[in-house]
PDB file of C-alpha atoms in Angstrom:
ATOM      1  CA  UNK A1153     -14.560 -15.109  20.015  1.00 60.00           C
ATOM      2  CA  UNK A1154     -10.857 -15.519  19.244  1.00 63.00           C
ATOM      3  CA  UNK A1155     -10.839 -13.877  15.852  1.00 90.00           C
ATOM      4  CA  UNK A1156      -9.331 -10.831  14.316  1.00 95.00           C
ATOM      5  CA  UNK A1157     -11.517  -9.784  11.396  1.00 96.00           C
ATOM      6  CA  UNK A1158     -10.172  -7.717   8.530  1.00 97.00           C
ATOM      7  CA  UNK A1159     -12.102  -6.050   5.733  1.00 97.00           C
ATOM      8  CA  UNK A1160     -11.955  -5.916   2.819  1.00 97.00           C
ATOM      9  CA  UNK A1161     -10.170  -9.156   1.938  1.00 95.00           C
ATOM     10  CA  UNK A1162      -9.098  -7.726  -1.415  1.00 96.00           C
ATOM     11  CA  UNK A1163      -8.742  -4.107  -2.523  1.00 96.00           C
ATOM     12  CA  UNK A1164      -7.644  -2.652  -5.847  1.00 96.00           C
ATOM     13  CA  UNK A1165      -7.022   1.068  -5.943  1.00 93.00           C
ATOM     14  CA  UNK A1166      -5.469   3.691  -8.154  1.00 91.00           C
ATOM     15  CA  UNK A1167      -2.673   5.947  -7.015  1.00 90.00           C
ATOM     16  CA  UNK A1168      -5.054   8.886  -6.541  1.00 89.00           C
ATOM     17  CA  UNK A1169      -7.687   7.006  -4.561  1.00 90.00           C
ATOM     18  CA  UNK A1170      -8.394   7.193  -0.833  1.00 95.00           C
ATOM     19  CA  UNK A1171      -9.425   3.976   0.838  1.00 96.00           C
ATOM     20  CA  UNK A1172      -9.364   2.386   4.275  1.00 97.00           C
ATOM     21  CA  UNK A1173      -8.592  -1.027   5.695  1.00 98.00           C
ATOM     22  CA  UNK A1174     -10.500  -2.086   8.784  1.00 98.00           C
ATOM     23  CA  UNK A1175      -9.707  -4.480  11.606  1.00 98.00           C
ATOM     24  CA  UNK A1176     -11.864  -5.615  14.508  1.00 97.00           C
ATOM     25  CA  UNK A1177     -11.329  -7.848  17.552  1.00 96.00           C
ATOM     26  CA  UNK A1178     -13.574  -8.654  20.476  1.00 91.00           C
ATOM     27  CA  UNK A1179     -11.095 -10.470  22.691  1.00 91.00           C
ATOM     28  CA  UNK A1180     -10.582  -7.492  24.998  1.00 91.00           C
ATOM     29  CA  UNK A1181      -7.034  -7.082  23.713  1.00 91.00           C
ATOM     30  CA  UNK A1182      -5.481  -3.709  24.431  1.00 90.00           C
ATOM     31  CA  UNK A1183      -2.725  -3.754  21.808  1.00 90.00           C
ATOM     32  CA  UNK A1184      -3.323  -3.768  18.059  1.00 93.00           C
ATOM     33  CA  UNK A1185      -0.852  -3.871  15.204  1.00 93.00           C
ATOM     34  CA  UNK A1186      -0.536  -3.286  11.474  1.00 96.00           C
ATOM     35  CA  UNK A1187       1.967  -5.355   9.509  1.00 95.00           C
ATOM     36  CA  UNK A1188       2.823  -5.259   5.814  1.00 96.00           C
ATOM     37  CA  UNK A1189       3.826  -8.485   4.059  1.00 96.00           C
ATOM     38  CA  UNK A1190       5.233  -8.998   0.581  1.00 95.00           C
ATOM     39  CA  UNK A1191       4.960 -12.409  -1.059  1.00 90.00           C
ATOM     40  CA  UNK A1192       7.012 -15.117   0.682  1.00 85.00           C
ATOM     41  CA  UNK A1193       8.635 -12.529   2.976  1.00 92.00           C
ATOM     42  CA  UNK A1194       8.177 -12.063   6.708  1.00 93.00           C
ATOM     43  CA  UNK A1195       5.679  -9.475   7.938  1.00 93.00           C
ATOM     44  CA  UNK A1196       7.111  -6.013   8.609  1.00 92.00           C
ATOM     45  CA  UNK A1197       5.756  -4.042  11.530  1.00 91.00           C
ATOM     46  CA  UNK A1198       4.174  -0.711  10.620  1.00 95.00           C
ATOM     47  CA  UNK A1199       2.283   0.542  13.687  1.00 94.00           C
ATOM     48  CA  UNK A1200       1.439  -0.501  17.227  1.00 91.00           C
ATOM     49  CA  UNK A1201      -1.442   0.886  19.252  1.00 92.00           C
ATOM     50  CA  UNK A1202      -1.485   0.319  22.978  1.00 89.00           C
ATOM     51  CA  UNK A1203      -4.588   1.304  24.947  1.00 91.00           C
ATOM     52  CA  UNK A1204      -5.787   3.210  21.866  1.00 93.00           C
ATOM     53  CA  UNK A1205      -2.647   5.322  21.671  1.00 93.00           C
ATOM     54  CA  UNK A1206      -0.011   5.025  18.961  1.00 93.00           C
ATOM     55  CA  UNK A1207       3.050   3.569  20.646  1.00 87.00           C
ATOM     56  CA  UNK A1208       5.218   2.492  17.700  1.00 84.00           C
ATOM     57  CA  UNK A1209       5.490   3.955  14.200  1.00 88.00           C
ATOM     58  CA  UNK A1210       8.189   2.176  12.230  1.00 87.00           C
ATOM     59  CA  UNK A1211       8.994   5.188  10.018  1.00 89.00           C
ATOM     60  CA  UNK A1212       6.051   4.466   7.766  1.00 94.00           C
ATOM     61  CA  UNK A1213       5.371   6.999   4.960  1.00 94.00           C
ATOM     62  CA  UNK A1214       2.580   9.458   5.706  1.00 94.00           C
ATOM     63  CA  UNK A1215       0.452   8.070   2.867  1.00 95.00           C
ATOM     64  CA  UNK A1216      -0.436   5.395   5.446  1.00 97.00           C
ATOM     65  CA  UNK A1217      -2.426   6.822   8.338  1.00 97.00           C
ATOM     66  CA  UNK A1218      -3.537   4.595  11.226  1.00 97.00           C
ATOM     67  CA  UNK A1219      -6.487   5.268  13.460  1.00 97.00           C
ATOM     68  CA  UNK A1220      -7.784   3.504  16.564  1.00 96.00           C
ATOM     69  CA  UNK A1221     -11.352   4.721  17.199  1.00 95.00           C
ATOM     70  CA  UNK A1222     -11.814   2.403  20.187  1.00 93.00           C
ATOM     71  CA  UNK A1223     -10.249  -0.609  21.824  1.00 91.00           C
ATOM     72  CA  UNK A1224     -11.859  -3.043  19.372  1.00 95.00           C
ATOM     73  CA  UNK A1225     -11.227  -1.266  16.090  1.00 97.00           C
ATOM     74  CA  UNK A1226      -8.163  -0.361  14.092  1.00 98.00           C
ATOM     75  CA  UNK A1227      -8.179   1.371  10.723  1.00 98.00           C
ATOM     76  CA  UNK A1228      -5.482   2.047   8.167  1.00 98.00           C
ATOM     77  CA  UNK A1229      -6.255   4.965   5.881  1.00 97.00           C
ATOM     78  CA  UNK A1230      -4.585   4.880   2.478  1.00 96.00           C
ATOM     79  CA  UNK A1231      -3.980   7.871   0.219  1.00 94.00           C
ATOM     80  CA  UNK A1232      -1.791   8.481  -2.811  1.00 93.00           C
ATOM     81  CA  UNK A1233      -0.223   5.034  -2.644  1.00 94.00           C
ATOM     82  CA  UNK A1234       2.448   3.735  -4.985  1.00 95.00           C
ATOM     83  CA  UNK A1235       2.470   0.418  -6.872  1.00 95.00           C
ATOM     84  CA  UNK A1236       5.215  -0.826  -4.539  1.00 95.00           C
ATOM     85  CA  UNK A1237       2.737  -0.540  -1.664  1.00 96.00           C
ATOM     86  CA  UNK A1238       0.884  -3.538  -3.112  1.00 97.00           C
ATOM     87  CA  UNK A1239       1.084  -6.216  -0.417  1.00 96.00           C
ATOM     88  CA  UNK A1240      -0.864  -8.195   2.161  1.00 96.00           C
ATOM     89  CA  UNK A1241      -1.715  -5.976   5.140  1.00 97.00           C
ATOM     90  CA  UNK A1242      -2.106  -7.919   8.339  1.00 96.00           C
ATOM     91  CA  UNK A1243      -3.765  -6.739  11.505  1.00 96.00           C
ATOM     92  CA  UNK A1244      -2.973  -8.379  14.825  1.00 93.00           C
ATOM     93  CA  UNK A1245      -3.917  -7.974  18.452  1.00 92.00           C
ATOM     94  CA  UNK A1246      -2.534  -9.045  21.813  1.00 88.00           C
ATOM     95  CA  UNK A1247      -3.544  -8.713  25.438  1.00 84.00           C
ATOM     96  CA  UNK A1248      -0.880  -6.093  26.081  1.00 72.00           C
ATOM     97  CA  UNK A1249       1.963  -4.646  24.091  1.00 60.00           C
ATOM     98  CA  UNK A1250       4.727  -6.032  26.253  1.00 55.00           C
ATOM     99  CA  UNK A1251       6.635  -9.175  25.453  1.00 52.00           C
ATOM    100  CA  UNK A1252       4.230 -11.262  27.476  1.00 56.00           C
ATOM    101  CA  UNK A1253       1.975 -12.997  25.081  1.00 59.00           C
ATOM    102  CA  UNK A1254       0.978 -14.057  21.670  1.00 77.00           C
ATOM    103  CA  UNK A1255      -0.299 -12.064  18.731  1.00 85.00           C
ATOM    104  CA  UNK A1256      -3.502 -13.089  17.011  1.00 89.00           C
ATOM    105  CA  UNK A1257      -3.434 -12.284  13.318  1.00 91.00           C
ATOM    106  CA  UNK A1258      -6.275 -11.635  10.935  1.00 94.00           C
ATOM    107  CA  UNK A1259      -6.392 -13.180   7.466  1.00 93.00           C
ATOM    108  CA  UNK A1260      -5.161  -9.967   5.924  1.00 95.00           C
ATOM    109  CA  UNK A1261      -6.297  -7.486   3.298  1.00 97.00           C
ATOM    110  CA  UNK A1262      -4.607  -7.994  -0.051  1.00 96.00           C
ATOM    111  CA  UNK A1263      -3.980  -4.590  -1.601  1.00 97.00           C
ATOM    112  CA  UNK A1264      -3.160  -3.962  -5.245  1.00 96.00           C
ATOM    113  CA  UNK A1265      -2.184  -0.437  -6.279  1.00 95.00           C
ATOM    114  CA  UNK A1266      -2.439   0.236 -10.009  1.00 93.00           C
TER     115      UNK A1266
ATOM    116  CA  UNK B 260      21.345  -6.174  17.097  1.00 54.00           C
ATOM    117  CA  UNK B 261      18.246  -8.184  16.388  1.00 63.00           C
ATOM    118  CA  UNK B 262      18.398 -10.855  13.752  1.00 85.00           C
ATOM    119  CA  UNK B 263      16.511 -14.099  13.262  1.00 90.00           C
ATOM    120  CA  UNK B 264      17.657 -16.560  10.617  1.00 92.00           C
ATOM    121  CA  UNK B 265      16.071 -19.628   9.078  1.00 94.00           C
ATOM    122  CA  UNK B 266      16.820 -21.813   6.113  1.00 90.00           C
ATOM    123  CA  UNK B 267      14.448 -21.019   3.256  1.00 92.00           C
ATOM    124  CA  UNK B 268      13.264 -24.460   2.130  1.00 95.00           C
ATOM    125  CA  UNK B 269      12.628 -27.935   3.506  1.00 97.00           C
ATOM    126  CA  UNK B 270      11.173 -30.889   1.663  1.00 97.00           C
ATOM    127  CA  UNK B 271      10.029 -34.092   3.398  1.00 97.00           C
ATOM    128  CA  UNK B 272       7.969 -37.180   2.614  1.00 97.00           C
ATOM    129  CA  UNK B 273       4.537 -37.632   4.169  1.00 97.00           C
ATOM    130  CA  UNK B 274       4.830 -39.523   7.451  1.00 97.00           C
ATOM    131  CA  UNK B 275       8.404 -38.423   8.116  1.00 97.00           C
ATOM    132  CA  UNK B 276       9.400 -35.941  10.809  1.00 97.00           C
ATOM    133  CA  UNK B 277      10.242 -32.373   9.820  1.00 97.00           C
ATOM    134  CA  UNK B 278      12.708 -30.249  11.731  1.00 97.00           C
ATOM    135  CA  UNK B 279      12.775 -26.523  11.058  1.00 97.00           C
ATOM    136  CA  UNK B 280      15.644 -24.588  12.580  1.00 97.00           C
ATOM    137  CA  UNK B 281      16.055 -20.982  13.623  1.00 95.00           C
ATOM    138  CA  UNK B 282      18.866 -18.950  15.148  1.00 94.00           C
ATOM    139  CA  UNK B 283      18.563 -15.590  16.824  1.00 89.00           C
ATOM    140  CA  UNK B 284      21.083 -13.075  18.058  1.00 84.00           C
ATOM    141  CA  UNK B 285      19.465 -11.076  20.849  1.00 77.00           C
ATOM    142  CA  UNK B 286      20.049 -12.676  24.230  1.00 72.00           C
ATOM    143  CA  UNK B 287      17.300 -10.550  25.807  1.00 74.00           C
ATOM    144  CA  UNK B 288      14.597 -12.425  23.900  1.00 71.00           C
ATOM    145  CA  UNK B 289      11.694 -13.168  26.169  1.00 76.00           C
ATOM    146  CA  UNK B 290       9.375 -15.299  24.055  1.00 85.00           C
ATOM    147  CA  UNK B 291      10.099 -17.269  20.888  1.00 89.00           C
ATOM    148  CA  UNK B 292       7.301 -18.220  18.548  1.00 92.00           C
ATOM    149  CA  UNK B 293       6.498 -20.428  15.612  1.00 95.00           C
ATOM    150  CA  UNK B 294       3.898 -19.145  13.170  1.00 94.00           C
ATOM    151  CA  UNK B 295       2.454 -21.028  10.198  1.00 95.00           C
ATOM    152  CA  UNK B 296       1.228 -19.319   7.057  1.00 95.00           C
ATOM    153  CA  UNK B 297      -0.663 -21.214   4.379  1.00 93.00           C
ATOM    154  CA  UNK B 298      -0.892 -19.725   0.863  1.00 88.00           C
ATOM    155  CA  UNK B 299      -3.161 -16.681   0.749  1.00 83.00           C
ATOM    156  CA  UNK B 300      -3.832 -16.766   4.486  1.00 87.00           C
ATOM    157  CA  UNK B 301      -2.791 -14.872   7.598  1.00 88.00           C
ATOM    158  CA  UNK B 302      -0.367 -16.092  10.232  1.00 90.00           C
ATOM    159  CA  UNK B 303      -1.436 -18.776  12.660  1.00 90.00           C
ATOM    160  CA  UNK B 304       0.394 -19.087  15.953  1.00 89.00           C
ATOM    161  CA  UNK B 305       1.448 -22.736  16.334  1.00 92.00           C
ATOM    162  CA  UNK B 306       3.292 -22.624  19.604  1.00 91.00           C
ATOM    163  CA  UNK B 307       5.604 -20.480  21.674  1.00 90.00           C
ATOM    164  CA  UNK B 308       8.201 -20.980  24.353  1.00 90.00           C
ATOM    165  CA  UNK B 309       9.367 -18.738  27.135  1.00 87.00           C
ATOM    166  CA  UNK B 310      13.095 -18.122  27.054  1.00 83.00           C
ATOM    167  CA  UNK B 311      13.743 -19.894  30.373  1.00 85.00           C
ATOM    168  CA  UNK B 312      12.331 -23.183  29.035  1.00 87.00           C
ATOM    169  CA  UNK B 313      14.248 -25.875  27.129  1.00 91.00           C
ATOM    170  CA  UNK B 314      11.437 -27.795  25.546  1.00 94.00           C
ATOM    171  CA  UNK B 315       7.732 -27.661  24.918  1.00 93.00           C
ATOM    172  CA  UNK B 316       5.593 -30.393  23.417  1.00 94.00           C
ATOM    173  CA  UNK B 317       2.115 -29.991  22.000  1.00 91.00           C
ATOM    174  CA  UNK B 318       0.680 -33.024  20.179  1.00 94.00           C
ATOM    175  CA  UNK B 319       2.761 -33.457  16.991  1.00 96.00           C
ATOM    176  CA  UNK B 320       4.852 -30.369  17.685  1.00 96.00           C
ATOM    177  CA  UNK B 321       8.029 -30.263  19.750  1.00 97.00           C
ATOM    178  CA  UNK B 322       9.941 -27.038  20.314  1.00 96.00           C
ATOM    179  CA  UNK B 323      13.532 -27.186  21.516  1.00 96.00           C
ATOM    180  CA  UNK B 324      15.393 -24.118  22.737  1.00 94.00           C
ATOM    181  CA  UNK B 325      19.153 -24.001  23.236  1.00 93.00           C
ATOM    182  CA  UNK B 326      19.628 -20.634  24.864  1.00 89.00           C
ATOM    183  CA  UNK B 327      23.421 -20.919  24.987  1.00 89.00           C
ATOM    184  CA  UNK B 328      23.622 -21.366  21.213  1.00 91.00           C
ATOM    185  CA  UNK B 329      20.562 -19.147  20.569  1.00 90.00           C
ATOM    186  CA  UNK B 330      19.026 -21.961  18.546  1.00 94.00           C
ATOM    187  CA  UNK B 331      15.343 -22.819  18.282  1.00 94.00           C
ATOM    188  CA  UNK B 332      13.846 -25.763  16.447  1.00 97.00           C
ATOM    189  CA  UNK B 333      10.371 -26.979  15.588  1.00 97.00           C
ATOM    190  CA  UNK B 334       9.850 -30.691  15.049  1.00 97.00           C
ATOM    191  CA  UNK B 335       6.661 -31.856  13.381  1.00 97.00           C
ATOM    192  CA  UNK B 336       6.062 -35.562  13.841  1.00 97.00           C
ATOM    193  CA  UNK B 337       4.235 -37.618  11.200  1.00 97.00           C
ATOM    194  CA  UNK B 338       4.230 -34.728   8.735  1.00 97.00           C
ATOM    195  CA  UNK B 339       1.123 -34.508   6.562  1.00 96.00           C
ATOM    196  CA  UNK B 340       0.476 -32.765   3.241  1.00 95.00           C
ATOM    197  CA  UNK B 341      -1.668 -30.261   5.164  1.00 94.00           C
ATOM    198  CA  UNK B 342       1.488 -29.169   6.978  1.00 96.00           C
ATOM    199  CA  UNK B 343       2.846 -27.683   3.743  1.00 96.00           C
ATOM    200  CA  UNK B 344       3.196 -23.961   4.458  1.00 96.00           C
ATOM    201  CA  UNK B 345       5.717 -21.288   5.355  1.00 97.00           C
ATOM    202  CA  UNK B 346       6.876 -21.448   8.960  1.00 97.00           C
ATOM    203  CA  UNK B 347       8.136 -18.270  10.605  1.00 96.00           C
ATOM    204  CA  UNK B 348      10.261 -18.194  13.710  1.00 95.00           C
ATOM    205  CA  UNK B 349       9.844 -14.966  15.704  1.00 91.00           C
ATOM    206  CA  UNK B 350      11.057 -13.425  18.927  1.00 88.00           C
ATOM    207  CA  UNK B 351       9.992 -10.609  21.170  1.00 82.00           C
ATOM    208  CA  UNK B 352      12.532  -8.501  22.964  1.00 71.00           C
ATOM    209  CA  UNK B 353      12.105  -7.297  26.527  1.00 64.00           C
ATOM    210  CA  UNK B 354      10.930  -3.700  26.641  1.00 65.00           C
ATOM    211  CA  UNK B 355      10.307  -3.307  22.916  1.00 64.00           C
ATOM    212  CA  UNK B 356       6.578  -3.005  23.143  1.00 62.00           C
ATOM    213  CA  UNK B 357       5.556  -6.339  21.697  1.00 64.00           C
ATOM    214  CA  UNK B 358       7.517  -5.919  18.499  1.00 75.00           C
ATOM    215  CA  UNK B 359       7.939  -9.299  16.837  1.00 83.00           C
ATOM    216  CA  UNK B 360      11.213  -9.922  15.024  1.00 85.00           C
ATOM    217  CA  UNK B 361      10.533 -12.487  12.305  1.00 91.00           C
ATOM    218  CA  UNK B 362      12.866 -14.832  10.511  1.00 94.00           C
ATOM    219  CA  UNK B 363      12.666 -15.074   6.716  1.00 95.00           C
ATOM    220  CA  UNK B 364      10.428 -18.103   6.886  1.00 96.00           C
ATOM    221  CA  UNK B 365      11.003 -21.737   5.927  1.00 97.00           C
ATOM    222  CA  UNK B 366       8.856 -23.095   3.126  1.00 97.00           C
ATOM    223  CA  UNK B 367       7.949 -26.681   4.026  1.00 97.00           C
ATOM    224  CA  UNK B 368       6.945 -28.919   1.150  1.00 97.00           C
ATOM    225  CA  UNK B 369       5.452 -32.311   2.045  1.00 97.00           C
ATOM    226  CA  UNK B 370       5.440 -34.862  -0.746  1.00 94.00           C
ATOM    227  CA  UNK B 371       3.016 -37.793  -0.735  1.00 91.00           C
TER     228      UNK B 371
END
């Protein structure tokens, strides 16, 4: 299994809603990532988890809250988002978090904030 | 500082070769990557090269790395319409925890 699975594929939410994005991998990877991508722009790193601990937080607003319940799962909890947070949210995983290998990306969750 | 630059657009005819170029600034890059993104999809790793290599070939793809000039290129031979996508160059920096620095992406358009 060489897939990173993200759910839901599409999400529409209001600014007062609370929702979560989910990501799962069964490749035994110990590093997992959240990226945000606007249309036709490169992905921007949000968070990195290494061995289930948050290792990088790229100054992301607190309305985004990551969680890594175990080595296979990564969640992104969303609360009180703004319309400008509408984007494609990509999850990725790699064997380790060092510069030693490739990232496997999921297909993304497309978020629209009304 | 870290910066990766690419030209934004490239248009080729089906059957021709495509060459997508990328320059980077950080000499402590360890790996350099090419990712492909089709419309509405996630990123697909096409190939990568370790910074002490000059060239890597994988079927229709050839990656050339000029470390002195900090220049990376991706050549796609016999380009097909299915190759139309955005291609991102990316690098990882030693000791930065797997953080990928992406270029702006080159939109490749293949005309029949």
